[in-house]
PDB file of C-alpha atoms and ligand atoms in Angstrom:
ATOM      1  CA  MET R  23     -11.511  -1.994  -3.121  1.00  0.00           C
ATOM      2  CA  ALA R  24     -12.099  -3.282   0.056  1.00  0.00           C
ATOM      3  CA  LYS R  25      -9.859  -5.410   1.968  1.00  0.00           C
ATOM      4  CA  VAL R  26     -10.318  -9.393   1.959  1.00  0.00           C
ATOM      5  CA  PRO R  27      -9.929 -10.531   5.231  1.00  0.00           C
ATOM      6  CA  ASP R  28     -10.943 -14.403   4.326  1.00  0.00           C
ATOM      7  CA  LEU R  29      -8.585 -14.449   0.735  1.00  0.00           C
ATOM      8  CA  THR R  30      -5.199 -13.002   2.704  1.00  0.00           C
ATOM      9  CA  SER R  31      -6.384 -16.505   5.980  1.00  0.00           C
ATOM     10  CA  GLU R  32      -6.703 -18.291   2.639  1.00  0.00           C
ATOM     11  CA  ILE R  33      -3.742 -17.111   1.180  1.00  0.00           C
ATOM     12  CA  LYS R  34      -1.858 -17.892   3.901  1.00  0.00           C
ATOM     13  CA  GLU R  35      -2.952 -21.500   3.928  1.00  0.00           C
ATOM     14  CA  PHE R  36      -2.534 -21.842   0.599  1.00  0.00           C
ATOM     15  CA  GLY R  37       1.131 -20.761   0.674  1.00  0.00           C
ATOM     16  CA  ILE R  38       2.076 -23.038   3.515  1.00  0.00           C
ATOM     17  CA  ARG R  39       0.092 -26.287   2.307  1.00  0.00           C
ATOM     18  CA  MET R  40       2.330 -25.707  -0.741  1.00  0.00           C
ATOM     19  CA  GLY R  41       6.112 -25.998   0.860  1.00  0.00           C
ATOM     20  CA  ALA R  42       6.482 -21.592   2.653  1.00  0.00           C
ATOM     21  CA  GLU R  43       7.943 -21.934   5.958  1.00  0.00           C
ATOM     22  CA  THR R  44       6.346 -18.038   6.971  1.00  0.00           C
ATOM     23  CA  ILE R  45       4.396 -15.837   4.278  1.00  0.00           C
ATOM     24  CA  GLY R  46       2.848 -12.163   4.938  1.00  0.00           C
ATOM     25  CA  ALA R  47       1.165 -10.054   2.686  1.00  0.00           C
ATOM     26  CA  ALA R  48       2.712  -5.968   2.427  1.00  0.00           C
ATOM     27  CA  PRO R  49       0.257  -3.325   1.486  1.00  0.00           C
ATOM     28  CA  VAL R  50       2.230  -1.753  -1.949  1.00  0.00           C
ATOM     29  CA  GLU R  51       2.187   1.483   0.170  1.00  0.00           C
ATOM     30  CA  ARG R  52       4.909  -0.273   1.857  1.00  0.00           C
ATOM     31  CA  PHE R  53       7.752   0.048  -0.562  1.00  0.00           C
ATOM     32  CA  ALA R  54       6.914   4.153  -0.199  1.00  0.00           C
ATOM     33  CA  PRO R  55      10.563   4.013  -0.450  1.00  0.00           C
ATOM     34  CA  ALA R  56      11.644   2.298  -3.071  1.00  0.00           C
ATOM     35  CA  PRO R  57      13.632   3.739  -5.568  1.00  0.00           C
ATOM     36  CA  GLN R  58      11.296   5.143  -8.842  1.00  0.00           C
ATOM     37  CA  GLY R  59      11.363   1.358 -11.200  1.00  0.00           C
ATOM     38  CA  PHE R  60      11.680  -0.628  -8.136  1.00  0.00           C
ATOM     39  CA  LYS R  61       7.963  -0.224  -6.748  1.00  0.00           C
ATOM     40  CA  PRO R  62       5.292  -3.142  -6.724  1.00  0.00           C
ATOM     41  CA  GLU R  63       3.537  -0.807  -9.334  1.00  0.00           C
ATOM     42  CA  ASP R  64       5.842  -0.606 -11.403  1.00  0.00           C
ATOM     43  CA  LEU R  65       6.342  -4.118 -12.189  1.00  0.00           C
ATOM     44  CA  LEU R  66       1.988  -4.920 -12.129  1.00  0.00           C
ATOM     45  CA  PRO R  67      -0.689  -1.626 -12.864  1.00  0.00           C
ATOM     46  CA  GLY R  68      -2.572  -1.829 -10.718  1.00  0.00           C
ATOM     47  CA  ALA R  69      -0.684  -3.655  -7.837  1.00  0.00           C
ATOM     48  CA  ARG R  70      -2.164  -3.014  -4.457  1.00  0.00           C
ATOM     49  CA  SER R  71      -0.310  -5.954  -2.250  1.00  0.00           C
ATOM     50  CA  VAL R  72       2.785  -7.999  -2.576  1.00  0.00           C
ATOM     51  CA  VAL R  73       2.637 -11.397  -1.082  1.00  0.00           C
ATOM     52  CA  ALA R  74       6.010 -12.671   0.615  1.00  0.00           C
ATOM     53  CA  PHE R  75       7.111 -15.883   2.028  1.00  0.00           C
ATOM     54  CA  THR R  76      10.266 -17.959   3.029  1.00  0.00           C
ATOM     55  CA  VAL R  77      11.402 -21.471   1.953  1.00  0.00           C
ATOM     56  CA  PRO R  78      14.220 -22.704   4.415  1.00  0.00           C
ATOM     57  CA  GLN R  79      17.902 -22.886   3.976  1.00  0.00           C
ATOM     58  CA  LEU R  80      19.122 -26.268   5.385  1.00  0.00           C
ATOM     59  CA  ALA R  81      22.747 -25.739   7.287  1.00  0.00           C
ATOM     60  CA  GLY R  82      23.812 -29.877   6.316  1.00  0.00           C
ATOM     61  CA  TYR R  83      24.446 -28.167   3.440  1.00  0.00           C
ATOM     62  CA  CYS R  84      25.475 -23.998   4.581  1.00  0.00           C
ATOM     63  CA  GLU R  85      27.003 -25.651   6.780  1.00  0.00           C
ATOM     64  CA  ASN R  86      29.007 -27.630   4.264  1.00  0.00           C
ATOM     65  CA  VAL R  87      29.810 -25.382   0.876  1.00  0.00           C
ATOM     66  CA  PRO R  88      31.027 -25.483  -1.441  1.00  0.00           C
ATOM     67  CA  CYS R  89      29.215 -28.584  -2.071  1.00  0.00           C
ATOM     68  CA  ASN R  90      27.082 -29.298  -4.879  1.00  0.00           C
ATOM     69  CA  SER R  91      24.078 -30.327  -2.196  1.00  0.00           C
ATOM     70  CA  TYR R  92      24.475 -26.275  -1.848  1.00  0.00           C
ATOM     71  CA  THR R  93      24.214 -25.721  -5.966  1.00  0.00           C
ATOM     72  CA  GLN R  94      22.174 -28.042  -5.903  1.00  0.00           C
ATOM     73  CA  PHE R  95      18.897 -27.467  -3.380  1.00  0.00           C
ATOM     74  CA  GLY R  96      20.297 -23.651  -1.986  1.00  0.00           C
ATOM     75  CA  TYR R  97      19.818 -22.388  -5.660  1.00  0.00           C
ATOM     76  CA  ILE R  98      18.481 -24.734  -8.534  1.00  0.00           C
ATOM     77  CA  PHE R  99      16.322 -26.688  -6.919  1.00  0.00           C
ATOM     78  CA  LYS R 100      15.530 -23.979  -4.207  1.00  0.00           C
ATOM     79  CA  ASN R 101      14.637 -21.660  -6.810  1.00  0.00           C
ATOM     80  CA  LEU R 102      12.505 -23.866  -9.087  1.00  0.00           C
ATOM     81  CA  TYR R 103      10.513 -24.545  -5.706  1.00  0.00           C
ATOM     82  CA  ILE R 104      10.122 -21.184  -5.231  1.00  0.00           C
ATOM     83  CA  ASP R 105       8.560 -19.972  -8.596  1.00  0.00           C
ATOM     84  CA  ARG R 106       5.779 -22.540  -8.442  1.00  0.00           C
ATOM     85  CA  ILE R 107       4.815 -21.769  -5.054  1.00  0.00           C
ATOM     86  CA  ALA R 108       4.487 -18.170  -6.341  1.00  0.00           C
ATOM     87  CA  TRP R 109       3.210 -19.202  -9.453  1.00  0.00           C
ATOM     88  CA  GLU R 110       0.465 -21.449  -7.465  1.00  0.00           C
ATOM     89  CA  ILE R 111      -0.466 -18.339  -5.210  1.00  0.00           C
ATOM     90  CA  ALA R 112      -1.321 -16.246  -8.784  1.00  0.00           C
ATOM     91  CA  ARG R 113      -3.245 -18.985  -9.746  1.00  0.00           C
ATOM     92  CA  PHE R 114      -4.931 -19.123  -6.973  1.00  0.00           C
ATOM     93  CA  LEU R 115      -5.826 -14.470  -6.994  1.00  0.00           C
ATOM     94  CA  ASP R 116      -6.122 -14.923 -10.552  1.00  0.00           C
ATOM     95  CA  ASP R 117      -8.418 -17.879 -10.033  1.00  0.00           C
ATOM     96  CA  ARG R 118     -10.296 -15.450  -7.917  1.00  0.00           C
ATOM     97  CA  GLY R 119     -10.587 -12.076 -11.106  1.00  0.00           C
ATOM     98  CA  TYR R 120      -7.372 -10.602  -9.078  1.00  0.00           C
ATOM     99  CA  TRP R 121      -4.549  -9.382 -11.477  1.00  0.00           C
ATOM    100  CA  ALA R 122      -0.789 -11.601  -9.699  1.00  0.00           C
ATOM    101  CA  LEU R 123       2.231 -11.415 -11.065  1.00  0.00           C
ATOM    102  CA  PRO R 124       4.743 -14.738  -9.515  1.00  0.00           C
ATOM    103  CA  TYR R 125       7.965 -12.508  -9.640  1.00  0.00           C
ATOM    104  CA  CYS R 126      11.230 -14.277 -10.966  1.00  0.00           C
ATOM    105  CA  ARG R 127      14.684 -13.462  -8.910  1.00  0.00           C
ATOM    106  CA  GLU R 128      16.541 -14.777 -11.825  1.00  0.00           C
ATOM    107  CA  GLY R 129      16.634 -12.836 -15.229  1.00  0.00           C
ATOM    108  CA  GLN R 130      15.436  -9.784 -14.182  1.00  0.00           C
ATOM    109  CA  THR R 131      18.131  -8.915 -12.404  1.00  0.00           C
ATOM    110  CA  THR R 132      19.867  -5.831 -12.942  1.00  0.00           C
ATOM    111  CA  THR R 133      23.776  -7.280 -13.384  1.00  0.00           C
ATOM    112  CA  GLN R 134      25.404  -3.674 -14.958  1.00  0.00           C
ATOM    113  CA  VAL R 135      27.695  -2.987 -11.784  1.00  0.00           C
ATOM    114  CA  GLU R 136      28.123   0.881 -11.875  1.00  0.00           C
ATOM    115  CA  GLY R 137      26.428   3.532 -13.843  1.00  0.00           C
ATOM    116  CA  VAL R 138      23.614   5.097 -14.803  1.00  0.00           C
ATOM    117  CA  ASN R 139      21.427   1.927 -15.390  1.00  0.00           C
ATOM    118  CA  PRO R 140      17.709   1.993 -17.440  1.00  0.00           C
ATOM    119  CA  ASN R 141      15.743  -0.980 -15.407  1.00  0.00           C
ATOM    120  CA  PRO R 142      14.560  -3.396 -18.727  1.00  0.00           C
ATOM    121  CA  PHE R 143      11.730  -4.619 -17.056  1.00  0.00           C
ATOM    122  CA  VAL R 144      10.452  -0.570 -16.580  1.00  0.00           C
ATOM    123  CA  GLU R 145      11.841   0.573 -20.060  1.00  0.00           C
ATOM    124  CA  ARG R 146      10.059  -1.450 -22.065  1.00  0.00           C
ATOM    125  CA  LYS R 147       6.514   0.621 -21.034  1.00  0.00           C
ATOM    126  CA  TYR R 148       7.629   3.527 -22.511  1.00  0.00           C
ATOM    127  CA  ARG R 149       7.507   4.247 -25.475  1.00  0.00           C
ATOM    128  CA  ASP R 150      10.005   7.012 -24.908  1.00  0.00           C
ATOM    129  CA  LYS R 151      12.760   5.001 -24.247  1.00  0.00           C
ATOM    130  CA  GLU R 152      14.553   8.657 -22.213  1.00  0.00           C
ATOM    131  CA  LYS R 153      11.504   8.716 -20.315  1.00  0.00           C
ATOM    132  CA  ALA R 154      12.026   5.611 -18.673  1.00  0.00           C
ATOM    133  CA  PRO R 155      13.692   6.101 -15.242  1.00  0.00           C
ATOM    134  CA  ARG R 156      17.456   5.816 -14.891  1.00  0.00           C
ATOM    135  CA  ILE R 157      19.008   4.626 -11.472  1.00  0.00           C
ATOM    136  CA  LYS R 158      22.865   4.283 -10.500  1.00  0.00           C
ATOM    137  CA  VAL R 159      21.967   0.903  -9.222  1.00  0.00           C
ATOM    138  CA  ALA R 160      24.423  -1.780  -7.909  1.00  0.00           C
ATOM    139  CA  LEU R 161      23.736  -5.815  -8.788  1.00  0.00           C
ATOM    140  CA  ARG R 162      19.540  -4.292  -7.989  1.00  0.00           C
ATOM    141  CA  GLY R 163      17.060  -6.488  -8.327  1.00  0.00           C
ATOM    142  CA  ASP R 164      13.731  -4.891 -10.198  1.00  0.00           C
ATOM    143  CA  ILE R 165      12.308  -5.077  -6.037  1.00  0.00           C
ATOM    144  CA  SER R 166      14.353  -5.616  -3.069  1.00  0.00           C
ATOM    145  CA  MET R 167      12.913  -9.330  -2.518  1.00  0.00           C
ATOM    146  CA  ARG R 168      14.654  -8.919   0.987  1.00  0.00           C
ATOM    147  CA  LYS R 169      12.575  -5.384   1.534  1.00  0.00           C
ATOM    148  CA  ALA R 170       9.799  -6.476   0.389  1.00  0.00           C
ATOM    149  CA  ALA R 171       9.643  -9.307   2.659  1.00  0.00           C
ATOM    150  CA  GLU R 172      10.318  -7.155   5.857  1.00  0.00           C
ATOM    151  CA  ALA R 173       7.486  -5.081   4.565  1.00  0.00           C
ATOM    152  CA  ALA R 174       4.624  -8.516   4.562  1.00  0.00           C
ATOM    153  CA  GLY R 175       6.041  -8.150   7.996  1.00  0.00           C
ATOM    154  CA  LEU R 176       8.631 -11.388   7.676  1.00  0.00           C
ATOM    155  CA  GLY R 177      12.187 -10.179   9.476  1.00  0.00           C
ATOM    156  CA  ARG R 178      13.594  -7.897   9.715  1.00  0.00           C
ATOM    157  CA  ILE R 179      17.540  -6.992   7.787  1.00  0.00           C
ATOM    158  CA  GLY R 180      20.567  -7.597   9.524  1.00  0.00           C
ATOM    159  CA  VAL R 181      23.736  -5.824   9.727  1.00  0.00           C
ATOM    160  CA  ASN R 182      24.731  -8.778   6.961  1.00  0.00           C
ATOM    161  CA  GLY R 183      22.005  -7.090   4.783  1.00  0.00           C
ATOM    162  CA  LEU R 184      20.172 -10.241   4.067  1.00  0.00           C
ATOM    163  CA  LEU R 185      16.435 -11.208   5.213  1.00  0.00           C
ATOM    164  CA  ILE R 186      16.734 -11.783   9.231  1.00  0.00           C
ATOM    165  CA  THR R 187      13.921 -14.401  10.263  1.00  0.00           C
ATOM    166  CA  PRO R 188      13.224 -15.061  14.423  1.00  0.00           C
ATOM    167  CA  GLU R 189      12.715 -18.599  12.569  1.00  0.00           C
ATOM    168  CA  MET R 190      15.807 -18.902  10.656  1.00  0.00           C
ATOM    169  CA  GLY R 191      17.657 -16.448  10.936  1.00  0.00           C
ATOM    170  CA  PRO R 192      19.719 -15.898   7.412  1.00  0.00           C
ATOM    171  CA  ARG R 193      18.787 -19.397   6.534  1.00  0.00           C
ATOM    172  CA  GLN R 194      16.458 -18.817   3.433  1.00  0.00           C
ATOM    173  CA  ARG R 195      16.144 -17.648   0.350  1.00  0.00           C
ATOM    174  CA  ILE R 196      12.697 -15.855  -0.637  1.00  0.00           C
ATOM    175  CA  GLY R 197       9.626 -15.399  -2.929  1.00  0.00           C
ATOM    176  CA  LEU R 198       6.508 -13.114  -4.422  1.00  0.00           C
ATOM    177  CA  CYS R 199       3.591 -12.322  -5.490  1.00  0.00           C
ATOM    178  CA  ILE R 200       2.428  -8.922  -6.646  1.00  0.00           C
ATOM    179  CA  THR R 201      -1.332  -8.786  -6.961  1.00  0.00           C
ATOM    180  CA  THR R 202      -4.048  -6.164  -7.174  1.00  0.00           C
ATOM    181  CA  ALA R 203      -5.649  -7.943  -4.166  1.00  0.00           C
ATOM    182  CA  GLU R 204      -6.417  -5.841  -1.290  1.00  0.00           C
ATOM    183  CA  LEU R 205      -4.820  -7.931   1.388  1.00  0.00           C
ATOM    184  CA  GLU R 206      -4.873  -7.400   5.043  1.00  0.00           C
ATOM    185  CA  PRO R 207      -1.776  -6.236   5.719  1.00  0.00           C
ATOM    186  CA  THR R 208       0.675  -8.857   7.882  1.00  0.00           C
ATOM    187  CA  PRO R 209       2.153  -6.394  11.907  1.00  0.00           C
ATOM    188  CA  LEU R 210       5.402  -5.366  11.202  1.00  0.00           C
ATOM    189  CA  ILE R 211       8.108  -6.663  13.269  1.00  0.00           C
ATOM    190  CA  THR R 212       9.544  -3.917  14.846  1.00  0.00           C
ATOM    191  CA  GLU R 213      12.380  -4.830  17.229  1.00  0.00           C
ATOM    192  CA  ASP R 214      15.431  -6.033  15.959  1.00  0.00           C
ATOM    193  CA  VAL R 215      15.860  -9.728  15.042  1.00  0.00           C
ATOM    194  CA  CYS R 216      19.602  -9.225  14.311  1.00  0.00           C
ATOM    195  CA  ASN R 217      21.313  -9.106  18.198  1.00  0.00           C
ATOM    196  CA  HIS R 218      24.634  -6.923  16.478  1.00  0.00           C
ATOM    197  CA  CYS R 219      27.386  -9.347  17.142  1.00  0.00           C
ATOM    198  CA  LEU R 220      29.259  -9.007  14.278  1.00  0.00           C
ATOM    199  CA  ASN R 221      30.152 -12.471  13.764  1.00  0.00           C
ATOM    200  CA  CYS R 222      29.447 -11.705   9.848  1.00  0.00           C
ATOM    201  CA  VAL R 223      31.449  -9.024   9.118  1.00  0.00           C
ATOM    202  CA  GLU R 224      34.256 -11.438  10.254  1.00  0.00           C
ATOM    203  CA  ALA R 225      33.218 -13.983   8.237  1.00  0.00           C
ATOM    204  CA  CYS R 226      33.306 -12.605   5.173  1.00  0.00           C
ATOM    205  CA  PRO R 227      36.449 -12.783   3.557  1.00  0.00           C
ATOM    206  CA  GLY R 228      35.581 -10.407   1.256  1.00  0.00           C
ATOM    207  CA  GLY R 229      35.507  -7.091   3.480  1.00  0.00           C
ATOM    208  CA  ALA R 230      31.156  -6.753   1.487  1.00  0.00           C
ATOM    209  CA  ILE R 231      30.042  -6.748   5.931  1.00  0.00           C
ATOM    210  CA  THR R 232      30.942  -3.505   7.641  1.00  0.00           C
ATOM    211  CA  GLU R 233      29.263  -3.127  11.500  1.00  0.00           C
ATOM    212  CA  ASN R 234      27.598  -0.326  10.130  1.00  0.00           C
ATOM    213  CA  GLY R 235      25.140  -2.608   9.096  1.00  0.00           C
ATOM    214  CA  PRO R 236      22.966  -2.796   5.021  1.00  0.00           C
ATOM    215  CA  GLU R 237      23.716   0.661   3.946  1.00  0.00           C
ATOM    216  CA  GLU R 238      27.593   0.417   3.372  1.00  0.00           C
ATOM    217  CA  PHE R 239      27.437  -3.472   2.352  1.00  0.00           C
ATOM    218  CA  ASP R 240      28.686  -3.757  -0.997  1.00  0.00           C
ATOM    219  CA  PRO R 241      27.777  -5.693  -3.446  1.00  0.00           C
ATOM    220  CA  VAL R 242      29.747  -5.501  -5.634  1.00  0.00           C
ATOM    221  CA  LYS R 243      32.453  -6.550  -3.603  1.00  0.00           C
ATOM    222  CA  CYS R 244      30.534  -9.813  -2.499  1.00  0.00           C
ATOM    223  CA  ILE R 245      29.520 -10.942  -5.944  1.00  0.00           C
ATOM    224  CA  LYS R 246      33.725 -10.564  -7.224  1.00  0.00           C
ATOM    225  CA  THR R 247      34.465 -12.447  -4.011  1.00  0.00           C
ATOM    226  CA  VAL R 248      31.620 -15.456  -5.145  1.00  0.00           C
ATOM    227  CA  GLN R 249      32.645 -15.602  -8.403  1.00  0.00           C
ATOM    228  CA  ARG R 250      36.265 -14.656  -7.567  1.00  0.00           C
ATOM    229  CA  TRP R 251      36.752 -11.924 -10.006  1.00  0.00           C
ATOM    230  CA  THR R 252      39.727  -9.980  -8.376  1.00  0.00           C
ATOM    231  CA  SER R 253      42.991 -11.643  -7.109  1.00  0.00           C
ATOM    232  CA  SER R 254      42.070 -10.718  -3.849  1.00  0.00           C
ATOM    233  CA  TYR R 255      40.291 -14.198  -4.421  1.00  0.00           C
ATOM    234  CA  GLU R 256      43.404 -16.035  -3.587  1.00  0.00           C
ATOM    235  CA  ASP R 257      43.326 -14.228  -0.264  1.00  0.00           C
ATOM    236  CA  SER R 258      39.858 -15.225   0.331  1.00  0.00           C
ATOM    237  CA  LEU R 259      40.567 -19.226  -0.926  1.00  0.00           C
ATOM    238  CA  LYS R 260      43.094 -18.669   1.821  1.00  0.00           C
ATOM    239  CA  ASN R 261      40.888 -17.288   4.153  1.00  0.00           C
ATOM    240  CA  PHE R 262      38.774 -19.611   3.594  1.00  0.00           C
ATOM    241  CA  LEU R 263      40.894 -22.931   4.097  1.00  0.00           C
ATOM    242  CA  SER R 264      42.537 -21.710   7.746  1.00  0.00           C
ATOM    243  CA  ARG R 265      39.492 -21.062   9.106  1.00  0.00           C
ATOM    244  CA  ARG R 266      39.209 -25.616   8.300  1.00  0.00           C
ATOM    245  CA  GLN R 267      41.748 -25.969   9.253  1.00  0.00           C
ATOM    246  CA  ASN R 268      41.421 -26.726  12.557  1.00  0.00           C
ATOM    247  CA  ALA R 269      38.933 -29.130  11.571  1.00  0.00           C
ATOM    248  CA  TRP R 270      39.648 -31.522   8.937  1.00  0.00           C
ATOM    249  CA  ASP R 271      43.511 -34.066   8.535  1.00  0.00           C
ATOM    250  CA  ASP R 272      45.583 -33.370   5.589  1.00  0.00           C
ATOM    251  CA  GLU R 273      43.940 -36.084   3.425  1.00  0.00           C
ATOM    252  CA  THR R 274      39.754 -34.212   4.174  1.00  0.00           C
ATOM    253  CA  ARG R 275      41.134 -31.224   3.601  1.00  0.00           C
ATOM    254  CA  LEU R 276      43.039 -32.177   0.226  1.00  0.00           C
ATOM    255  CA  ARG R 277      40.120 -32.841  -0.690  1.00  0.00           C
ATOM    256  CA  ARG R 278      38.324 -30.459  -0.133  1.00  0.00           C
ATOM    257  CA  ASP R 279      40.837 -28.411  -2.144  1.00  0.00           C
ATOM    258  CA  ALA R 280      40.053 -30.084  -5.518  1.00  0.00           C
ATOM    259  CA  LYS R 281      36.850 -29.789  -4.435  1.00  0.00           C
ATOM    260  CA  PHE R 282      36.960 -26.472  -4.024  1.00  0.00           C
ATOM    261  CA  VAL R 283      38.699 -25.600  -7.665  1.00  0.00           C
ATOM    262  CA  VAL R 284      36.153 -27.474  -9.806  1.00  0.00           C
ATOM    263  CA  TYR R 285      33.212 -25.942  -8.302  1.00  0.00           C
ATOM    264  CA  ASN R 286      34.879 -22.595  -9.121  1.00  0.00           C
ATOM    265  CA  LEU R 287      35.248 -23.558 -12.405  1.00  0.00           C
ATOM    266  CA  ILE R 288      31.946 -24.097 -12.776  1.00  0.00           C
ATOM    267  CA  VAL R 289      30.008 -22.358 -11.000  1.00  0.00           C
ATOM    268  CA  GLY R 290      31.480 -20.674  -8.045  1.00  0.00           C
ATOM    269  CA  THR R 291      27.979 -20.968  -6.057  1.00  0.00           C
ATOM    270  CA  GLY R 292      29.262 -20.744  -1.745  1.00  0.00           C
ATOM    271  CA  LEU R 293      32.751 -20.343  -2.430  1.00  0.00           C
ATOM    272  CA  CYS R 294      33.687 -17.492  -0.408  1.00  0.00           C
ATOM    273  CA  GLY R 295      32.226 -19.959   2.826  1.00  0.00           C
ATOM    274  CA  SER R 296      28.866 -18.026   3.321  1.00  0.00           C
ATOM    275  CA  GLY R 297      30.111 -16.657   6.270  1.00  0.00           C
ATOM    276  CA  CYS R 298      27.640 -14.346   6.207  1.00  0.00           C
ATOM    277  CA  ILE R 299      24.801 -16.897   6.395  1.00  0.00           C
ATOM    278  CA  ASN R 300      26.227 -20.031   8.271  1.00  0.00           C
ATOM    279  CA  THR R 301      27.885 -17.670  11.632  1.00  0.00           C
ATOM    280  CA  CYS R 302      24.867 -16.032  12.984  1.00  0.00           C
ATOM    281  CA  PRO R 303      23.617 -17.098  15.691  1.00  0.00           C
ATOM    282  CA  ILE R 304      19.766 -16.132  14.786  1.00  0.00           C
ATOM    283  CA  GLY R 305      17.683 -18.824  14.528  1.00  0.00           C
ATOM    284  CA  LYS R 306      20.782 -21.480  14.766  1.00  0.00           C
ATOM    285  CA  ARG R 307      20.678 -24.819  15.263  1.00  0.00           C
ATOM    286  CA  THR R 308      22.454 -27.853  16.671  1.00  0.00           C
ATOM    287  CA  ILE R 309      23.616 -30.806  15.796  1.00  0.00           C
ATOM    288  CA  ARG R 310      21.502 -32.776  17.542  1.00  0.00           C
TER     289      ARG R 310
HETATM  290  S1  SF4 Y 420      28.925 -14.048   0.507  1.00  0.00           S
HETATM  291 FE1  SF4 Y 420      30.368 -14.384   0.415  1.00  0.00          FE
HETATM  292  S2  SF4 Y 420      31.790 -12.721   0.063  1.00  0.00           S
HETATM  293 FE2  SF4 Y 420      29.642 -12.746  -0.026  1.00  0.00          FE
HETATM  294  S3  SF4 Y 420      28.344 -11.309   2.210  1.00  0.00           S
HETATM  295 FE3  SF4 Y 420      28.523 -13.189   1.998  1.00  0.00          FE
HETATM  296  S4  SF4 Y 420      30.035 -14.128   3.330  1.00  0.00           S
HETATM  297 FE4  SF4 Y 420      30.748 -12.245   2.244  1.00  0.00          FE
HETATM  298  S1  SF4 Y 421      26.295 -12.733  12.592  1.00  0.00           S
HETATM  299 FE1  SF4 Y 421      24.908 -11.198  14.578  1.00  0.00          FE
HETATM  300  S2  SF4 Y 421      25.340  -8.881  13.184  1.00  0.00           S
HETATM  301 FE2  SF4 Y 421      25.847 -11.052  11.255  1.00  0.00          FE
HETATM  302  S3  SF4 Y 421      22.940 -10.319  10.800  1.00  0.00           S
HETATM  303 FE3  SF4 Y 421      23.550 -12.655  12.579  1.00  0.00          FE
HETATM  304  S4  SF4 Y 421      23.193 -11.379  14.578  1.00  0.00           S
HETATM  305 FE4  SF4 Y 421      22.969  -9.992  13.264  1.00  0.00          FE
END
């Protein structure tokens, strides 16, 4: 099937109109390094392209974690917003005769921390379950959204393991739509976007990030820190608060501590201070 350049630009314009900040297309060949069972074709038979888009995170809540706004607008509302855009893009493609799978990051994430783990989504397609790919995983999604966005020319993975875009640094969330349409590939960004300042390494209270970059990023340390899975959380809390001590008077700090504890009990979102995002100088805006 021939590439459809008009369809590609139509989808990009449509995605931006729907609320995406940036949008690009990756041919499935760019996912060749992904492990078996985690490629676009594993999720949608006959897939030819992946549409990836970003939606910004705002500095107002990113740099003010933990706060209700971060949970609501950084996760709950943001995820639904992304789902809506992915759904509309999928409908757009479906209306034109292509199969399209809006990718939902929640609920398809393999949360088994260690071990040889079947990908449950892929396993369903195998009559003989023993033949389904079994892969050693650690908090791996069915498809890497960060790598998909990189493959769609939206940015590059930084030292912190996150997608770093020229426009927003790490301050975005990502949406995907996998399709059988053969779209015009968006050119890759070939130079590093991360400047290797190592602010994120220093700011991570869980020690999840190392100066050696994303290959050494430890998602288990990250999630344990964010969700208070170990006693080292207490140290993380102390570190986080001590970093803030110069900025606030006692009363403000007291209120903050109380909010911190309540937050931890309820959701655990942003409890580490999200230093991997808010200390990154790329795309950082100054307060006006
Ligand atoms: S979310 Fe927190 S614990 Fe995880 S990498 Fe970022 S700063 Fe570290
Ligand atoms: S904080 Fe510095 S090293 Fe870390 S991702 Fe951003 S630019 Fe790269």
